[in-house]
XYZ file of C-alpha atoms in Angstrom:
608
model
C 0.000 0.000 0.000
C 1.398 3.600 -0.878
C -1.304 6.073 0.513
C 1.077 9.133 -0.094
C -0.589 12.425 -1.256
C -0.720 13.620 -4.865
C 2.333 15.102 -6.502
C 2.721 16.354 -9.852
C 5.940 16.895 -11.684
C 7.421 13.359 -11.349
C 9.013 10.827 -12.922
C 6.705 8.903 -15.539
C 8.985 5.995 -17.380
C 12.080 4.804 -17.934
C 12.944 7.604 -20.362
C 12.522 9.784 -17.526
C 14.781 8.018 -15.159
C 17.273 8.179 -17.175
C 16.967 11.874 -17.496
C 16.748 11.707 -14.058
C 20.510 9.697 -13.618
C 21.685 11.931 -16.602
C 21.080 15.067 -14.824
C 21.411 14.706 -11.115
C 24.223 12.565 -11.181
C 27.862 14.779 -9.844
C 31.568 13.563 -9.034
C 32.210 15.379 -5.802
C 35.748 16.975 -5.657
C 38.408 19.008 -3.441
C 39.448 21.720 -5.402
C 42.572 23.935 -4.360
C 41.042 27.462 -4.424
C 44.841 29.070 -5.092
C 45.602 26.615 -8.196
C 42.390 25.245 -9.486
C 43.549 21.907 -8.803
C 40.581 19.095 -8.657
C 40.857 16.080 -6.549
C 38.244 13.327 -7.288
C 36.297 12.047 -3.834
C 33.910 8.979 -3.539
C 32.443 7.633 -6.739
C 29.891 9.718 -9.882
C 26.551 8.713 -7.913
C 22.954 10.989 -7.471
C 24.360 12.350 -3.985
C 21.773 14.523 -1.697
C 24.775 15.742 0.648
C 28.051 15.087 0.680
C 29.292 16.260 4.459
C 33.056 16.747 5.824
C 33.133 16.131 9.231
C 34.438 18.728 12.054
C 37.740 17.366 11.742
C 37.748 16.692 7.984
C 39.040 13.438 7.940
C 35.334 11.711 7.082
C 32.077 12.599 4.922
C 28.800 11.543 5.632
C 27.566 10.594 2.403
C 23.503 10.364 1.082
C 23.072 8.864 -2.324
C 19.917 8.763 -4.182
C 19.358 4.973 -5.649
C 17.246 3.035 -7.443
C 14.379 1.781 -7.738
C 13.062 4.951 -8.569
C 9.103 6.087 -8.126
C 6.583 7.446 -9.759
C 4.106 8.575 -6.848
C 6.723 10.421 -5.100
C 9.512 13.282 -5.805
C 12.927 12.115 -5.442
C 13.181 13.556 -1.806
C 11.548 10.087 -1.212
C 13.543 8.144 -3.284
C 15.598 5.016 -1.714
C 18.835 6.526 -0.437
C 22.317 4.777 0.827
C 23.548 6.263 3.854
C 27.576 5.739 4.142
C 30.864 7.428 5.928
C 33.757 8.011 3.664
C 37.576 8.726 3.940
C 39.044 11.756 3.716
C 39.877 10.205 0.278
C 36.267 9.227 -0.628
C 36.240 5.313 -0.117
C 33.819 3.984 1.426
C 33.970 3.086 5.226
C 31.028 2.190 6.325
C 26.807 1.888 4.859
C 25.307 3.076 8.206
C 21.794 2.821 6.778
C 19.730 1.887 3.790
C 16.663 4.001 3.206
C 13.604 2.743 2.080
C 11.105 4.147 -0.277
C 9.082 6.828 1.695
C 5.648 6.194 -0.234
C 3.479 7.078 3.230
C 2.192 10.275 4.248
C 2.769 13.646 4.906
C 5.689 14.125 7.545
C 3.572 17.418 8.725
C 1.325 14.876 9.921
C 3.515 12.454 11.888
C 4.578 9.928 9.091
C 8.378 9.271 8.805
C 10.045 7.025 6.909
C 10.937 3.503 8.712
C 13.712 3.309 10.294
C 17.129 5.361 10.693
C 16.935 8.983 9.211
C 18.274 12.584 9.264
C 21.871 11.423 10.165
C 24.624 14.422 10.915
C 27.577 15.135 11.785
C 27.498 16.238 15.993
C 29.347 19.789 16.196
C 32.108 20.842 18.585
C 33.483 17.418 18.493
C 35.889 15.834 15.589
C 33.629 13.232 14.010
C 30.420 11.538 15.647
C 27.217 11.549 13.746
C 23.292 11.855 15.253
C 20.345 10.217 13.921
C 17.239 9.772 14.257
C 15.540 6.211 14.627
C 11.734 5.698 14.057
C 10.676 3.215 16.744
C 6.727 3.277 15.288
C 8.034 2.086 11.650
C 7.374 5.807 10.879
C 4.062 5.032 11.268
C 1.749 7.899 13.461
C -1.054 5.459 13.386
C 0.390 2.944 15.827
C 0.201 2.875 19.667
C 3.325 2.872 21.089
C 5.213 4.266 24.110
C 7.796 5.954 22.338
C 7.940 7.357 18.572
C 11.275 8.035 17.865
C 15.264 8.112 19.412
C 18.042 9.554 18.725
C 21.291 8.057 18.778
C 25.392 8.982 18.117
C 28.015 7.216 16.532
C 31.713 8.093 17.029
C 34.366 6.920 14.734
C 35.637 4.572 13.888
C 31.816 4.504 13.584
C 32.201 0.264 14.952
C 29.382 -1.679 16.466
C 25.850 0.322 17.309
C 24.670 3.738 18.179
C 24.368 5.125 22.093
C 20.832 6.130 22.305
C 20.513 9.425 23.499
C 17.082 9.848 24.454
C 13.899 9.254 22.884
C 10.733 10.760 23.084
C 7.221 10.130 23.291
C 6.113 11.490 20.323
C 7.643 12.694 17.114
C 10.765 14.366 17.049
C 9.911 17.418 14.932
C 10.975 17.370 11.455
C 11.697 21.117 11.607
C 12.656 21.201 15.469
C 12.510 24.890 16.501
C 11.588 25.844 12.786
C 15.153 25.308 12.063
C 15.264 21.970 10.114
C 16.446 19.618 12.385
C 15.464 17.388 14.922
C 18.012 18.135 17.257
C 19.743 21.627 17.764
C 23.542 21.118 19.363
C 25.002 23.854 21.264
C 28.117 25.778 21.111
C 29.771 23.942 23.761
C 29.842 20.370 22.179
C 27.761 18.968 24.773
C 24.099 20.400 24.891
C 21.350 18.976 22.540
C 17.926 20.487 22.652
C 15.550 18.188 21.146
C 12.006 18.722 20.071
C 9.142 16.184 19.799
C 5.153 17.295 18.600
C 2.210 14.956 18.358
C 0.178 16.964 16.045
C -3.946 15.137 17.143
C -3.287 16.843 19.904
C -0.977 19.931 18.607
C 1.574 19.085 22.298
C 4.790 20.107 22.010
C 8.124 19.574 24.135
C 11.204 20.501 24.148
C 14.143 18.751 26.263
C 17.726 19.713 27.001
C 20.014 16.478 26.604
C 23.445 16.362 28.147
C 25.775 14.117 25.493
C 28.123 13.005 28.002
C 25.643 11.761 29.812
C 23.108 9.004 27.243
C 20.069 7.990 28.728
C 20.031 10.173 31.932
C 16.586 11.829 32.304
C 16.606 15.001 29.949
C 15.551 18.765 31.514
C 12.353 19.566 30.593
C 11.966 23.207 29.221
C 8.349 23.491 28.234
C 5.456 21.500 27.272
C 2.851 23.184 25.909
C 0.082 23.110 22.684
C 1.624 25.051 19.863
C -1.650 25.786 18.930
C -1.026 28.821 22.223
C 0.605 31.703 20.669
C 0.419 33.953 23.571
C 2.587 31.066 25.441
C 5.135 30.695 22.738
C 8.683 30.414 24.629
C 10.461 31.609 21.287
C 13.480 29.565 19.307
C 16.901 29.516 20.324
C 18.905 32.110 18.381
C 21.924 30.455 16.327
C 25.007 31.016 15.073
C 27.564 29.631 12.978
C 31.221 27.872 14.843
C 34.132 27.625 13.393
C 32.938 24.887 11.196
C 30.320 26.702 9.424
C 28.032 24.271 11.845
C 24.950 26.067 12.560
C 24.795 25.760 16.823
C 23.052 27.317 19.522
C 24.383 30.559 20.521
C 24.960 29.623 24.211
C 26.785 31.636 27.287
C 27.582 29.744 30.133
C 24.479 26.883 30.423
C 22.279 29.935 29.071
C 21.121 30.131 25.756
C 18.426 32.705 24.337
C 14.962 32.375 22.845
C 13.852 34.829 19.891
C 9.564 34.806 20.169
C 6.987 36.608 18.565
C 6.032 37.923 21.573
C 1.835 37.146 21.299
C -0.497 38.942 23.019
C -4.307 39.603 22.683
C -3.031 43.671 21.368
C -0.853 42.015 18.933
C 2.763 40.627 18.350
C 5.427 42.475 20.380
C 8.688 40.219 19.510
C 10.938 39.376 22.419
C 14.304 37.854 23.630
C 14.738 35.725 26.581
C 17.889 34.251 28.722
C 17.603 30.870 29.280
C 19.660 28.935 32.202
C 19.303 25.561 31.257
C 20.607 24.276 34.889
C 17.709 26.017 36.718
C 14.974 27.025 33.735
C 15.638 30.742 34.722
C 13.900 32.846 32.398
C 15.143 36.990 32.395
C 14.204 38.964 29.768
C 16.596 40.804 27.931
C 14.649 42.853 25.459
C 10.785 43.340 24.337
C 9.520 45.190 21.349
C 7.724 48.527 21.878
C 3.963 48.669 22.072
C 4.002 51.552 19.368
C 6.290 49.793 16.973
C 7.512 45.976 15.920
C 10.682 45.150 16.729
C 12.111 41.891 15.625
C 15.660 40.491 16.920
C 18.110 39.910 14.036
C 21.029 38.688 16.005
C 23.122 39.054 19.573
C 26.736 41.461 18.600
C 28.216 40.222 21.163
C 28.062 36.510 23.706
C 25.989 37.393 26.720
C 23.647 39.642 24.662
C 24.430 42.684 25.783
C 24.217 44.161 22.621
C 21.843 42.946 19.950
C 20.729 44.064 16.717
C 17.016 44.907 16.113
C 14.820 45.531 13.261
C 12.306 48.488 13.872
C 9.149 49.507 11.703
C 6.022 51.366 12.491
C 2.711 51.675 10.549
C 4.110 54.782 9.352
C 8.214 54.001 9.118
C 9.729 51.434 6.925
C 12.151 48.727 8.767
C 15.435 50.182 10.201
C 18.136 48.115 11.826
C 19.540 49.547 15.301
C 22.099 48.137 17.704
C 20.566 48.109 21.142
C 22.440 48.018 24.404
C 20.061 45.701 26.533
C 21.138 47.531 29.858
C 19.512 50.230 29.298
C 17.699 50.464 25.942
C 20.314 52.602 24.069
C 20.007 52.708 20.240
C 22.187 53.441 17.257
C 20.456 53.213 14.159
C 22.619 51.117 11.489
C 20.576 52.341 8.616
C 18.371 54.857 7.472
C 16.085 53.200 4.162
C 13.417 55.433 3.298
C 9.530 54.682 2.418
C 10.229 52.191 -0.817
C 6.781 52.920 -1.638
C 5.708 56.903 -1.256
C 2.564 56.007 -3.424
C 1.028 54.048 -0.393
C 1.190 57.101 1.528
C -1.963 57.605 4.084
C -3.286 54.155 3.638
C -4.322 53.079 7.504
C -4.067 49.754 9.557
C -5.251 48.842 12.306
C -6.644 45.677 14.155
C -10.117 44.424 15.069
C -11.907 42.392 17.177
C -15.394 40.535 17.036
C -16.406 37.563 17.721
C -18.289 34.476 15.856
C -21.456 33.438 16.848
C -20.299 30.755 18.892
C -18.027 33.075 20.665
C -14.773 32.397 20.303
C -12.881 35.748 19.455
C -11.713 36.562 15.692
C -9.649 39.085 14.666
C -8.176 41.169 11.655
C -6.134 43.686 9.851
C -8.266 46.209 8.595
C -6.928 48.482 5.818
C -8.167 51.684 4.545
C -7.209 53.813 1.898
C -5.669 57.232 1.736
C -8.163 59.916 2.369
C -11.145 57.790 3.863
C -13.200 59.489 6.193
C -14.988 57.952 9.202
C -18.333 56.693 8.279
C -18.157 55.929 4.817
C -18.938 53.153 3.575
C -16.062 51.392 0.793
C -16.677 48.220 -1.124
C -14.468 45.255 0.908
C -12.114 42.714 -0.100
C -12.068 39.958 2.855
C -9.006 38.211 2.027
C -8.031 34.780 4.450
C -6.420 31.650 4.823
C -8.184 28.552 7.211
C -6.022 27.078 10.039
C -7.411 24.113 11.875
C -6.916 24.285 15.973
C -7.341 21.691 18.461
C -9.141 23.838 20.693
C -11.037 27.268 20.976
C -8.493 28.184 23.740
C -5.942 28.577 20.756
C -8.324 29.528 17.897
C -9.131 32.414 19.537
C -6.122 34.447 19.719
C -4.752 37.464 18.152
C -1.596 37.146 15.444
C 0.096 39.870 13.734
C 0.726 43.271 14.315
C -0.861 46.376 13.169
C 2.247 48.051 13.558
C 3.775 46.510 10.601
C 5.117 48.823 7.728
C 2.542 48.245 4.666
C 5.001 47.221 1.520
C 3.244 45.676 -1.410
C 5.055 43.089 -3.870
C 3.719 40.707 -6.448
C -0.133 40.695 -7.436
C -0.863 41.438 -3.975
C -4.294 41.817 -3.294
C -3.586 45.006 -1.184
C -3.188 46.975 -4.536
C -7.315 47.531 -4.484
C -6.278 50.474 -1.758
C -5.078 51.951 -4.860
C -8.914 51.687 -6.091
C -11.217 52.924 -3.694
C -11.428 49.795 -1.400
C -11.274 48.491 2.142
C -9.230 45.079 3.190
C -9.578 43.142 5.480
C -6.095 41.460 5.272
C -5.845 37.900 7.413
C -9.238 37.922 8.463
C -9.255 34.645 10.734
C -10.957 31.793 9.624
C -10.329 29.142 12.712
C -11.493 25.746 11.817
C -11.155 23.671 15.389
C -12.289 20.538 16.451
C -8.367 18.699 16.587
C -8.911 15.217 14.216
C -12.684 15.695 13.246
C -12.178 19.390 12.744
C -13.269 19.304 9.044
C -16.501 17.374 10.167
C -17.646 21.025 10.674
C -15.725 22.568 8.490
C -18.500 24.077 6.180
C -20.554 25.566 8.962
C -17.176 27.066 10.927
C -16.131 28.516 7.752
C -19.665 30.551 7.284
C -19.962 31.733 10.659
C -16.287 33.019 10.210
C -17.507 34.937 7.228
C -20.143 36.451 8.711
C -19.092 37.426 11.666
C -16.108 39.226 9.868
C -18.969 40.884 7.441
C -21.081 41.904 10.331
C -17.885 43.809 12.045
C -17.421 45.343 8.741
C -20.938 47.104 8.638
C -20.765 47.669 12.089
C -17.983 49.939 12.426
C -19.564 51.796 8.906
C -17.117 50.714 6.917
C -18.736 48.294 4.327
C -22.326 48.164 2.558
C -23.627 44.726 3.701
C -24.204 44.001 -0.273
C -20.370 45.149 -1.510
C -17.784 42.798 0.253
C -15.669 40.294 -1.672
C -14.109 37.350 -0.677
C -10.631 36.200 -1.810
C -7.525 33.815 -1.187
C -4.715 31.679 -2.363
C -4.320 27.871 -2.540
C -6.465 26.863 0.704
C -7.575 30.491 0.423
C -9.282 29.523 -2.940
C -10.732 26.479 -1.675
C -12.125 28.658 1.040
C -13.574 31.520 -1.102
C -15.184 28.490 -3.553
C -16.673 26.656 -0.757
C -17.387 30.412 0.875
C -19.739 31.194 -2.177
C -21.412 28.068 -2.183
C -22.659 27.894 1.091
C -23.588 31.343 2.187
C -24.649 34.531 0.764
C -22.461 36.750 2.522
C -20.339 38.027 -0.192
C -20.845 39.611 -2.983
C -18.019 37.766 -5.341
C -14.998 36.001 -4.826
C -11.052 35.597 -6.336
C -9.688 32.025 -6.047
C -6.484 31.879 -7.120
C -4.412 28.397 -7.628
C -7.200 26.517 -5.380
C -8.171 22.913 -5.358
C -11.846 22.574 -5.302
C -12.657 18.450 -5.789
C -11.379 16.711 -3.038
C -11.871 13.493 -4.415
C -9.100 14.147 -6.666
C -6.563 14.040 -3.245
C -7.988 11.172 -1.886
C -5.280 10.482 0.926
C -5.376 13.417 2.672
C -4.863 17.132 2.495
C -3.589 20.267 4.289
C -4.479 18.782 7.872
C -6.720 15.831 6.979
C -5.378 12.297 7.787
C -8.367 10.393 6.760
C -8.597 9.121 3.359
C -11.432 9.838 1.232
C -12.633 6.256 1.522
C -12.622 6.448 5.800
C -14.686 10.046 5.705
C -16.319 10.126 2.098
C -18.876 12.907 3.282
C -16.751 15.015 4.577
C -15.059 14.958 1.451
C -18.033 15.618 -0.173
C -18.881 18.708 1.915
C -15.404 20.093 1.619
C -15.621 19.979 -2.045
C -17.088 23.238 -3.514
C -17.559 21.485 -7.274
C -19.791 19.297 -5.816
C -22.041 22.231 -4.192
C -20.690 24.091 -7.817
C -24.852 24.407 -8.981
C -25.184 26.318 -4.810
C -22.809 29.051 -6.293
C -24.406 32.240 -7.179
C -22.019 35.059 -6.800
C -19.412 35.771 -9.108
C -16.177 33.829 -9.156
C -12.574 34.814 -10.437
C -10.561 31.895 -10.902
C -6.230 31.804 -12.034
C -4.295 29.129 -12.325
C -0.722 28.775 -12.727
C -0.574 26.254 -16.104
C 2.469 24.188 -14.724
C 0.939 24.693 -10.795
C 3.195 21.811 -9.209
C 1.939 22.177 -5.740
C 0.953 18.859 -4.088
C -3.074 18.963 -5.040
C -3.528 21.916 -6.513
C -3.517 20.675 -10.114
C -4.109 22.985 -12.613
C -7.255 20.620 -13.583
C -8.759 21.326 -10.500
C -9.944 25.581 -11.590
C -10.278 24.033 -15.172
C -12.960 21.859 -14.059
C -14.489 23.869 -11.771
C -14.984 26.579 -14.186
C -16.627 24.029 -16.024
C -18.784 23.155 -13.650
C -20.338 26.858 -12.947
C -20.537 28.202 -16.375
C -22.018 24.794 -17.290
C -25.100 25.410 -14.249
C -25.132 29.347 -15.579
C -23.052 30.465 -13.270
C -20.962 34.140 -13.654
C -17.438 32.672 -13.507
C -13.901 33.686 -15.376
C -11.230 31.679 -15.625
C -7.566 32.865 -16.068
C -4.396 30.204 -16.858
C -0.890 31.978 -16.637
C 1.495 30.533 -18.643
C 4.839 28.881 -17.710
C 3.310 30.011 -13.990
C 3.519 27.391 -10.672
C 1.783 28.004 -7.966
C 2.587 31.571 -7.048
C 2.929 34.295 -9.917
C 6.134 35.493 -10.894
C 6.201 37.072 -14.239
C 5.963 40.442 -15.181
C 2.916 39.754 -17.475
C 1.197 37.541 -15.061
C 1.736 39.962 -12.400
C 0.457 42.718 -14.355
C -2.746 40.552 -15.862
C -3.451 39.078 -12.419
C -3.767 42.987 -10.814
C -5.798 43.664 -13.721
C -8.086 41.698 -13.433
C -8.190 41.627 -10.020
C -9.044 45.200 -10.618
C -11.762 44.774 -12.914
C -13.761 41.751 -11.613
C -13.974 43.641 -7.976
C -14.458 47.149 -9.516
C -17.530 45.290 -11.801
C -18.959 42.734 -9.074
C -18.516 44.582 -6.137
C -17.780 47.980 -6.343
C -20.750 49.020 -8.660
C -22.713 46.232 -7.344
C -26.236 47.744 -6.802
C -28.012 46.215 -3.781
C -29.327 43.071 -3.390
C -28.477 43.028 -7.569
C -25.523 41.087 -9.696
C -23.678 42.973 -12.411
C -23.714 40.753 -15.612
């Protein structure tokens, strides 16, 4: 059985594996940068990394092999896991890897057995791994998921576990990657396990010289809580070029956004790992964001900062911790002087089950309180285990307004209102999508409601737009209520049939929750759809799911029940836009299918 999610640009016959070999396949080298001079090391193979060891006598070596798949990119491929000489041969195969044809890793699958192997910093050559002790398999019950383990050279006989955890070690541990960060001095590991049914995190700090003692615990907590996020360990680079914890003494310091129900105010936090002493060394302004870039010197007595306001682009400053002295590093002026007197600010309101939503309402230059703009509602779902965590407030007003790309901000330009990252909480932990449909409305109203509320929208002119699960939001958005006037679904996937083994958060399979699939899918409720729809579609859209077939057929499916629908296919376009042209045409129409379907919209009337 291979019940891996849809993928689309991969391998489809022989022909292309040969391509494949043809094109991937390198002879790693030394080369003398004074003379030019090329030494040959290992063997011509498809090689994922090639590592040197601290001491550069070894490499840790990952080689792509065959037999090659066609349900899978080559991330998942088979791979041969080997230390080499400092002259290339080969030492030891410390692991075969097995075709990874299961699911997502963002939802607990791994592949079976020994993975992510590394080289440990600070010391001359042992390697960490991880070992799945489930088969890689989230499904099963067992009392521990995964372990880590290290290796020294000679690299003879078995691991020394380390520790292992309870659940998952996280695939990007700390959002950096890894699933164990090693510190400056050689010796401390922080390690990070997450069982996502129930969105639990912990985080552990491992002693190396001492395998198998108990680990310090340094926070367990749902990561679903932003107001409670502790923050990642800030890094740096040793002498290696090994990225490490930045660490003074047994302290090491945690970068967080800083959540709070008036917004983000970014922070950084000491850390004494022998007594979980917490001091804090630096929090952002309530006027202003202030995001920490990096420590200037060990104990953090000076750090660099990155300022904006509302009004003030970013700046970077050096800031003496002590005592909250600044020296700005740069001066960049307003990139954009055209966005001049456009407004932000945040609001609050709640759904009609009560759990608190929130947004970033824009407004353009010149508005005056009390009159009433057509709205763009533009969002992005996010399934939470519990209201506790669906309820709180992300982002900051105070955020500098810079617009790239066929940003959906651009309709300030045109008379409108947006209502950028409206929340649209979907919660309910495994089942959360049983409600989905009726979560999603009641998020759209409630932000609609607000909107007339405070004066700022007619009732009958507010759009409804997004990207990817955005689209699938808007789609499903029109079909099911009758809040919005028209909607903008750009590179969306709108048949769920068509990923039957799971998507964005959903581990059941189309065949273990049919209905739900059935609800979720706005081309089955397509003939329910009476509001305008704008659908693009990057033609070579690689994204796992979000097959360009997916608008195509949708559009077929509402012009075919008389349904007002466009659909636009960029060219040589993935999933995001990056042309000129495509830019240009995306704004442009943008522009004209709000300006005709909700701006002159006449009340409680559609504009053919």
């Amino acid at each position: 059985a291979a019940p891996s999610w849809t993928f689309q640009d991969l391998l489809e016959d022989a022909h292309d594996e040969a391509l494949f070999d043809y094109y991937l396949t390198s002879q790693p080298a030394l080369v003398d940068a004074a003379t030019g001079a090329a030494q040959a090391i290992g063997a011509p193979a498809v090689y994922e990394s090639l590592d040197p060891s601290p001491s550069g006598d070894y490499y840790l070596s990952v080689r792509t092999v065959r037999p090659y798949s066609y349900l899978v990119p080559d991330s998942r491929f088979p791979g041969e896991v080997e230390v080499l000489g400092s002259d290339g041969a080969p030492l030891r195969t410390l692991a075969t890897l097995p075709l990874d044809e299961g699911g997502p890793e963002h939802l607990g699958f791994r592949r079976a057995g020994l993975r992510q192997f590394s080289w440990r910093p600070g010391v001359p050559a042992t390697l960490a791994y991880v070992e799945a002790l489930d088969g890689g398999n989230p499904a099963l019950d067992v009392p521990h998921r995964d372990r880590v383990l290290t290796l020294a050279a000679p690299f003879d006989g078995e691991g020394t576990e380390l520790v292992r955890t309870e659940h998952r070690l996280g695939s990007g541990a700390f959002g950096f990657g890894y699933p164990v960060l090693w510190g400056e001095d050689g010796e401390t590991a922080l390690v990070y396990e997450f069982d996502w049914p129930t969105r639990r995190s912990r985080a552990w700090a491992v002693q190396a010289s001492t395998p198998g003692a108990r680990p310090a615990l340094l926070w367990d907590r749902s990561t679903d809580d932003w107001y409670g996020n502790p923050g990642d360990p800030v890094m740096k680079q040793d002498g290696a070029g090994k990225r490490v914890v930045h660490m003074d003494g047994t302290s090491i310091f945690l970068a967080g956004p800083g959540g709070s129900p008036e917004g983000d105010r970014p922070f950084l936090d000491r850390l004494d790992l022998t007594d979980d002493g917490r001091q804090r060394l630096f929090h952002s302004g309530a006027d202003s964001y202030e995001t920490v870039v990096g420590l200037a010197d060990a104990g953090a007595g000076r750090i660099v900062i990155r300022r904006e306001t509302s009004e003030e682009p970013p700046n970077y400053h050096l800031v003496t911790t002590a005592n909250d002295e600044r020296t700005a590093l740069t001066s960049v002026p307003d990139p954009q002087p055209q966005l001049a007197g456009i407004t932000k600010s945040k609001i609050y309101y709640e759904r009609d089950d009560g759990i608190p939503l929130s947004g970033e309402l824009y407004l353009p230059a010149g508005y005056e309180p009390g009159q009433r703009l057509p709205v763009l509602v533009w969002a992005y779902p996010r399934e939470f285990a519990d209201e506790d965590g669906a309820g709180q407030v992300r982002g900051s007003a105070h955020r500098f307004t810079t617009i790239s790309g066929a940003s959906h901000l651009l309709l300030l330009t045109q008379g409108f209102a947006v209502l950028n990252d409206a929340a649209m909480p979907i919660v309910g932990g495994f089942a959360a999508n049983d409600t989905y449909v009726e979560q999603l409305v009641a998020n759209g109203k409630a932000a609609v409601d607000k909107l007339v509320e405070m004066g700022v929208a007619d009732r009958d002119r507010v759009g409804i737009a997004g990207h990817s699960y955005g689209a699938f939001m808007t789609a499903n958005m029109l079909a099911h209520s009758d809040d919005f006037a028209a909607g903008i679904a750009r590179s969306g996937a709108f048949n769920r049939s068509l990923t039957p083994f799971g998507f964005q958060y959903e581990r059941r399979t189309f065949w273990e929750a049919p209905e739900v699939y059935f609800r979720m899918s706005a081309f089955m409720h397509a003939e329910k759809i009476n509001e305008p729809l704008l659908l693009t579609h990057g033609v070579i859209d690689n994204n796992s799911g979000t097959f360009p077939v997916q608008s195509e057929r949708m559009y077929h499916a509402v012009k075919g029940l008389g349904g007002t629908v466009r659909l636009v296919m960029l060219p040589h376009e993935s999933h995001g836009y990056r042309a000129r042209e495509s830019v240009l045409h995306t704004v442009w129409e943008m522009f004209d299918w709000m300006s005709r379907h909700v701006k002159e919209r006449q009340p409680n009337a559609l504009v053919p």
